Short mmCIF file of C-alpha atoms and ligand atoms in Angstrom, two decimals:
data_model
loop_
_atom_site.label_atom_id
_atom_site.label_comp_id
_atom_site.label_asym_id
_atom_site.label_seq_id
_atom_site.Cartn_x
_atom_site.Cartn_y
_atom_site.Cartn_z
CA MET A 1 -6.03 2.57 -31.05
CA ARG A 2 -7.48 -0.21 -28.98
CA LEU A 3 -9.91 2.27 -27.30
CA CYS A 4 -11.22 3.72 -30.56
CA LYS A 5 -12.06 0.19 -31.93
CA SER A 6 -13.74 -1.01 -28.83
CA VAL A 7 -16.00 2.06 -28.10
CA ASN A 8 -19.68 1.33 -28.94
CA GLY A 9 -23.14 2.29 -27.88
CA CYS A 10 -22.79 0.38 -24.55
CA THR A 11 -19.52 2.07 -23.49
CA LYS A 12 -19.78 3.80 -20.11
CA ILE A 13 -18.07 7.20 -20.15
CA TYR A 14 -15.97 8.66 -17.37
CA GLY A 15 -13.49 11.57 -17.31
CA ILE A 16 -11.59 14.31 -15.54
CA ILE A 17 -12.25 18.14 -15.60
CA GLY A 18 -9.65 20.69 -14.90
CA HIS A 19 -7.65 23.53 -16.41
CA PRO A 20 -5.03 22.91 -17.75
CA ILE A 21 -5.52 19.18 -18.20
CA THR A 22 -2.66 18.23 -20.59
CA HIS A 23 -0.42 16.63 -17.91
CA THR A 24 -3.02 14.40 -16.18
CA LEU A 25 -2.09 10.79 -15.59
CA SER A 26 -5.63 9.80 -14.61
CA PRO A 27 -6.78 8.71 -18.06
CA LEU A 28 -3.75 6.36 -18.19
CA ILE A 29 -4.59 4.95 -14.76
CA HIS A 30 -8.26 4.37 -15.56
CA ASN A 31 -8.13 3.32 -19.17
CA THR A 32 -5.32 0.79 -18.23
CA LEU A 33 -7.52 -0.51 -15.43
CA TYR A 34 -10.51 -0.92 -17.71
CA GLU A 35 -8.31 -2.79 -20.22
CA MET A 36 -6.97 -4.96 -17.38
CA LEU A 37 -10.53 -5.77 -16.11
CA ILE A 38 -11.82 -6.05 -19.73
CA GLN A 39 -14.66 -3.49 -19.06
CA ASN A 40 -16.46 -1.49 -21.65
CA ASN A 41 -15.52 1.93 -20.17
CA ILE A 42 -13.60 4.89 -21.38
CA TYR A 43 -12.04 7.81 -19.44
CA ILE A 44 -11.52 11.14 -21.24
CA PRO A 45 -9.84 14.45 -20.12
CA PHE A 46 -11.92 17.55 -20.45
CA ASP A 47 -10.35 21.02 -20.34
CA VAL A 48 -12.98 23.20 -18.83
CA SER A 49 -13.07 26.98 -18.31
CA LEU A 50 -14.29 28.43 -15.09
CA SER A 51 -17.07 30.31 -16.81
CA GLY A 52 -18.19 27.08 -18.43
CA LEU A 53 -17.94 24.87 -15.43
CA GLU A 54 -21.70 24.76 -14.55
CA ARG A 55 -22.66 24.20 -18.12
CA ALA A 56 -20.09 21.53 -18.46
CA LEU A 57 -21.60 19.56 -15.53
CA THR A 58 -25.09 19.98 -16.85
CA GLY A 59 -23.90 18.74 -20.27
CA ALA A 60 -22.03 15.90 -18.71
CA TYR A 61 -25.18 14.81 -16.83
CA GLU A 62 -27.20 14.94 -19.93
CA LEU A 63 -24.58 13.03 -21.93
CA ASN A 64 -24.78 10.29 -19.27
CA ILE A 65 -21.18 10.60 -18.12
CA GLN A 66 -21.10 8.17 -15.15
CA GLY A 67 -18.24 9.65 -13.15
CA ILE A 68 -16.01 12.58 -13.27
CA ASN A 69 -12.73 13.31 -11.45
CA VAL A 70 -12.11 17.00 -10.57
CA THR A 71 -8.67 18.42 -10.54
CA VAL A 72 -7.07 21.86 -10.13
CA PRO A 73 -8.48 24.44 -10.05
CA TYR A 74 -12.12 23.19 -9.58
CA LYS A 75 -12.05 20.92 -6.51
CA GLU A 76 -13.76 23.73 -4.44
CA THR A 77 -15.55 25.80 -7.05
CA VAL A 78 -17.42 22.73 -8.44
CA ILE A 79 -19.27 22.08 -5.14
CA PRO A 80 -22.20 24.63 -5.70
CA TYR A 81 -23.21 22.72 -8.85
CA LEU A 82 -23.45 19.36 -7.10
CA LEU A 83 -26.53 17.51 -5.73
CA ASP A 84 -24.78 16.59 -2.52
CA VAL A 85 -21.25 16.11 -1.05
CA GLU A 86 -20.25 13.18 1.30
CA ALA A 87 -19.12 13.99 4.84
CA TYR A 88 -15.35 13.93 4.28
CA GLY A 89 -15.62 16.10 1.24
CA LYS A 90 -17.72 18.62 3.28
CA GLN A 91 -15.06 18.64 5.96
CA ILE A 92 -12.31 19.60 3.45
CA GLY A 93 -14.59 21.79 1.30
CA ALA A 94 -13.20 20.13 -1.77
CA VAL A 95 -14.08 17.18 -3.90
CA ASN A 96 -12.12 15.18 -6.62
CA THR A 97 -14.72 12.52 -7.54
CA LEU A 98 -18.27 13.00 -8.85
CA LYS A 99 -20.76 10.21 -9.22
CA LYS A 100 -23.81 10.52 -11.37
CA SER A 101 -27.02 10.05 -9.40
CA LYS A 102 -30.66 10.69 -9.99
CA GLY A 103 -30.82 14.47 -10.50
CA GLY A 104 -27.18 15.45 -10.48
CA TYR A 105 -23.68 14.43 -9.34
CA ILE A 106 -22.72 13.57 -5.77
CA GLY A 107 -19.20 14.76 -4.71
CA TYR A 108 -16.61 12.75 -2.88
CA ASN A 109 -13.00 13.36 -1.88
CA THR A 110 -10.76 10.43 -2.30
CA ASP A 111 -7.41 12.24 -2.02
CA GLY A 112 -6.90 11.55 1.81
CA TRP A 113 -7.92 7.93 1.30
CA GLY A 114 -5.35 7.57 -1.53
CA LEU A 115 -2.61 8.91 0.66
CA LEU A 116 -3.54 6.75 3.62
CA LYS A 117 -3.55 3.61 1.26
CA SER A 118 -0.23 4.67 -0.09
CA LEU A 119 1.16 4.94 3.38
CA SER A 120 -0.07 1.58 4.49
CA GLU A 121 1.34 -0.09 1.37
CA ASN A 122 4.71 1.38 2.49
CA ASP A 123 4.24 0.23 6.07
CA ILE A 124 3.82 3.73 7.45
CA GLN A 125 1.35 4.10 10.35
CA ILE A 126 -0.24 7.23 11.56
CA LYS A 127 -2.14 6.08 14.66
CA ASN A 128 -0.25 7.25 17.92
CA LYS A 129 2.50 8.71 15.64
CA THR A 130 3.71 12.35 15.51
CA VAL A 131 3.08 13.75 12.08
CA LEU A 132 4.18 16.98 10.48
CA ILE A 133 2.39 18.45 7.41
CA ILE A 134 4.32 21.00 5.34
CA GLY A 135 1.94 23.46 3.67
CA ALA A 136 -1.53 24.62 4.46
CA GLY A 137 -3.11 24.82 0.96
CA GLY A 138 -5.76 22.70 -0.69
CA ALA A 139 -3.70 19.62 -0.83
CA ALA A 140 -2.72 19.97 2.84
CA ARG A 141 -6.35 20.31 3.81
CA SER A 142 -7.39 16.91 2.53
CA VAL A 143 -4.19 15.34 3.95
CA ALA A 144 -4.68 17.01 7.40
CA MET A 145 -8.34 15.87 7.76
CA MET A 146 -7.46 12.37 6.98
CA ILE A 147 -4.36 12.25 9.20
CA ALA A 148 -6.44 13.79 12.07
CA ALA A 149 -9.02 11.11 11.61
CA GLN A 150 -6.52 8.34 12.38
CA ASN A 151 -5.70 9.55 15.86
CA PRO A 152 -2.11 10.63 15.56
CA LYS A 153 -0.25 11.34 18.76
CA LYS A 154 0.36 14.83 17.62
CA LEU A 155 -0.08 16.79 14.40
CA PHE A 156 2.22 19.74 13.38
CA ILE A 157 1.31 22.00 10.58
CA SER A 158 4.16 24.04 9.18
CA ASN A 159 3.54 26.79 6.71
CA ARG A 160 5.45 29.56 4.99
CA THR A 161 2.90 32.12 6.30
CA ILE A 162 1.17 31.76 9.67
CA LYS A 163 -2.43 32.78 8.78
CA ARG A 164 -3.13 29.95 6.44
CA GLY A 165 -1.47 27.46 8.85
CA GLU A 166 -3.77 28.80 11.65
CA ASP A 167 -6.96 28.57 9.42
CA LEU A 168 -6.12 24.94 8.59
CA ALA A 169 -5.35 24.02 12.21
CA ASN A 170 -8.64 25.69 13.42
CA ASP A 171 -10.62 23.77 10.85
CA VAL A 172 -9.00 20.46 11.79
CA ALA A 173 -9.62 21.21 15.59
CA TYR A 174 -13.26 21.84 14.68
CA TYR A 175 -13.78 18.19 13.64
CA TYR A 176 -11.03 16.37 15.64
CA SER A 177 -9.76 16.82 19.09
CA ILE A 178 -6.05 15.83 18.70
CA PRO A 179 -2.97 17.64 19.92
CA LEU A 180 -2.12 20.31 17.21
CA GLU A 181 0.66 22.81 16.86
CA ILE A 182 1.48 25.30 14.15
CA CYS A 183 4.94 26.44 13.22
CA LEU A 184 6.40 28.69 10.62
CA LEU A 185 8.37 26.95 7.93
CA ASP A 186 11.32 29.12 8.83
CA SER A 187 11.31 27.76 12.34
CA ILE A 188 10.80 24.13 11.39
CA ASP A 189 14.11 23.28 13.06
CA ARG A 190 12.54 23.83 16.46
CA ILE A 191 10.41 20.67 16.08
CA ASP A 192 12.15 17.88 17.91
CA LYS A 193 11.32 14.64 16.25
CA VAL A 194 8.56 13.42 13.92
CA ASP A 195 7.64 10.04 12.84
CA VAL A 196 6.08 11.01 9.46
CA CYS A 197 6.64 14.26 7.50
CA ILE A 198 4.26 14.89 4.53
CA GLN A 199 5.32 17.65 2.07
CA THR A 200 2.23 19.01 0.38
CA THR A 201 3.31 22.15 -1.39
CA SER A 202 4.24 22.31 -5.15
CA VAL A 203 7.72 23.42 -4.23
CA GLY A 204 10.22 21.14 -6.03
CA MET A 205 7.78 20.11 -8.72
CA HIS A 206 9.00 19.87 -12.40
CA PRO A 207 10.53 22.03 -13.76
CA ASN A 208 11.78 23.40 -10.45
CA LYS A 209 13.64 20.23 -9.45
CA ASP A 210 16.30 22.08 -7.37
CA GLN A 211 13.77 23.54 -4.88
CA THR A 212 12.64 22.34 -1.59
CA PRO A 213 10.44 24.09 1.10
CA VAL A 214 12.80 22.99 3.84
CA HIS A 215 16.21 24.50 3.70
CA SER A 216 17.80 23.05 6.81
CA ASP A 217 19.57 19.84 6.21
CA ASP A 218 19.60 18.89 9.97
CA PHE A 219 15.87 18.76 9.83
CA PHE A 220 15.88 15.56 7.75
CA TYR A 221 17.66 13.73 10.64
CA LYS A 222 14.66 14.25 12.88
CA ILE A 223 12.11 12.46 10.66
CA GLY A 224 11.41 8.76 10.27
CA SER A 225 9.43 8.70 7.06
CA ALA A 226 9.24 11.48 4.37
CA VAL A 227 6.34 11.65 2.06
CA ASP A 228 6.03 14.04 -0.84
CA LEU A 229 2.76 14.47 -2.75
CA ILE A 230 4.80 15.33 -5.86
CA TYR A 231 5.63 12.54 -8.32
CA SER A 232 7.32 14.48 -11.09
CA PRO A 233 10.20 14.36 -10.59
CA TRP A 234 9.98 10.89 -9.15
CA GLU A 235 12.35 11.84 -6.39
CA THR A 236 12.14 15.49 -5.38
CA LEU A 237 14.99 17.28 -3.64
CA PHE A 238 13.04 16.96 -0.48
CA LEU A 239 12.80 13.21 -0.76
CA LYS A 240 16.48 13.03 -1.91
CA LYS A 241 17.67 14.89 1.22
CA ALA A 242 15.45 12.67 3.35
CA ARG A 243 16.65 9.54 1.77
CA ARG A 244 20.29 10.61 2.28
CA ALA A 245 19.50 11.26 5.91
CA GLY A 246 18.24 7.68 6.34
CA CYS A 247 14.52 8.31 6.12
CA LYS A 248 12.10 5.95 4.47
CA THR A 249 10.73 7.92 1.38
CA VAL A 250 7.45 7.79 -0.49
CA ASN A 251 6.49 9.98 -3.46
CA GLY A 252 3.01 11.11 -4.59
CA PHE A 253 2.39 8.53 -7.31
CA GLY A 254 0.84 6.09 -4.86
CA MET A 255 -1.52 8.74 -3.55
CA LEU A 256 -2.59 9.50 -7.15
CA PHE A 257 -2.96 5.89 -8.05
CA TYR A 258 -5.13 4.92 -4.99
CA GLN A 259 -7.31 8.02 -5.12
CA GLY A 260 -8.13 6.94 -8.61
CA ILE A 261 -8.86 3.41 -7.50
CA LYS A 262 -11.16 4.70 -4.72
CA ALA A 263 -12.93 6.75 -7.35
CA TYR A 264 -13.27 3.60 -9.58
CA GLU A 265 -14.75 1.79 -6.56
CA ILE A 266 -17.20 4.60 -5.83
CA TRP A 267 -18.34 4.70 -9.37
CA THR A 268 -18.73 0.98 -9.93
CA GLU A 269 -19.33 -0.21 -6.31
CA GLY A 270 -16.72 -2.97 -7.20
CA ASN A 271 -13.49 -3.86 -5.61
CA ILE A 272 -10.20 -4.85 -7.28
CA SER A 273 -7.96 -7.63 -5.79
CA LYS A 274 -4.62 -6.71 -4.21
CA ASP A 275 -2.83 -8.86 -6.80
CA ARG A 276 -4.38 -6.93 -9.71
CA LEU A 277 -3.76 -3.59 -8.07
CA ASP A 278 -0.12 -4.37 -7.49
CA ALA A 279 0.27 -5.55 -11.06
CA LEU A 280 -1.44 -2.38 -12.31
CA PHE A 281 0.70 -0.22 -10.08
CA GLN A 282 3.95 -1.72 -11.34
CA MET A 283 2.86 -1.62 -14.95
CA LEU A 284 1.95 2.08 -14.75
CA LYS A 285 5.19 2.95 -12.76
CA SER A 286 7.33 1.20 -15.40
CA ASN A 287 5.64 3.14 -18.17
CA LEU A 288 6.22 6.57 -16.55
CA ASN A 289 9.18 8.46 -17.72
CA PHE A 290 9.99 11.15 -15.05
P1 LIG B 301 -2.43 23.35 -3.43
O1 LIG B 301 -3.90 23.26 -3.71
O2 LIG B 301 -1.58 22.68 -4.45
O3 LIG B 301 -2.11 22.91 -2.08
P2 LIG B 301 -2.43 26.12 -2.74
O4 LIG B 301 -3.75 25.91 -2.11
O5 LIG B 301 -2.16 27.40 -3.56
O6 LIG B 301 -2.02 24.81 -3.68
O7 LIG B 301 -1.28 25.93 -1.49
C1 LIG B 301 0.06 26.10 -1.71
C2 LIG B 301 0.78 25.82 -0.49
O8 LIG B 301 2.22 25.83 -0.83
C3 LIG B 301 0.66 26.76 0.65
O9 LIG B 301 0.86 26.18 1.90
C4 LIG B 301 1.82 27.75 0.29
O10 LIG B 301 2.30 28.56 1.39
P3 LIG B 301 1.48 29.98 1.81
O11 LIG B 301 0.21 29.56 2.39
O12 LIG B 301 2.48 30.58 2.75
O13 LIG B 301 1.32 30.68 0.53
C5 LIG B 301 2.90 26.79 -0.06
N1 LIG B 301 3.97 27.39 -0.84
C6 LIG B 301 3.88 27.86 -2.13
N2 LIG B 301 5.07 28.30 -2.55
C7 LIG B 301 5.94 28.06 -1.48
C8 LIG B 301 7.34 28.31 -1.31
N3 LIG B 301 8.00 28.90 -2.26
N4 LIG B 301 7.81 27.99 -0.15
C9 LIG B 301 7.16 27.44 0.84
N5 LIG B 301 5.75 27.23 0.70
C10 LIG B 301 5.21 27.51 -0.53
#
């Protein structure tokens, strides 16, 4: 209601494209932020078909849409339609944030940055630590590049199938010379001890709450901190098992929140104070009903 009444000819328009888009929390994050900062901006979800992706971007540009987040399944397919992509987005081959610039949109990837910020807010360090990433899909790729850039002591990549794990490890090794090892998910128990384990697959996501990609309960006693990119349910079975084994646990809401904040900062070239961010985070968290 508030948004409808405040939109006028000076309102700056932002949004998110994906398919499906019904469950996105990004409009809640950004519109609450605009409200908090009293900014004349609006953030709208757009359900776009693959065949209409290029036309949607051309239209968005002509409609003067200032910034666009990109979610599943277009983080990679959108790249050919962009003016340029910043270095980290190029490394990953995927973007989640587009900024309007003269002649088209520039692509950025703020996912890894969001994860890193969420980890630091939870006092989890990566530098000189042993890190294990579970999964080797699109989400794992942005996580792996960002983790590798922090100089971990060692990075393990564990995937259900070996080929994708190898492909990801090779791509990481192309950019970063860090100790790397791949292991099949079925053999995860042979890993001795890890400081931080980051679960990047969609296994355990609502409505499949009773699933976890790791079946051995002993495994959870070998890890210091367990991170799951999923935030619905708020605590996945993976995190529940980790918490019961004494690990520090972090879900994916922080990553979602901070990737959005980074997108805001890219779009507006502004910064938000820590006090405001903390207040916004708590406000959003208390409004979520998972
Ligand atoms: P996303 O972009 O969300 O990462 P994705 O690119 O399709 O999605 O990647 C899915 C990841 O989840 C992969 O690592 C996949 O393992 P495979 O490469 O072996 O397919 C993993 N995954 C999916 N279902 C899984 C399951 N039931 N158990 C374990 N891993 C699973």
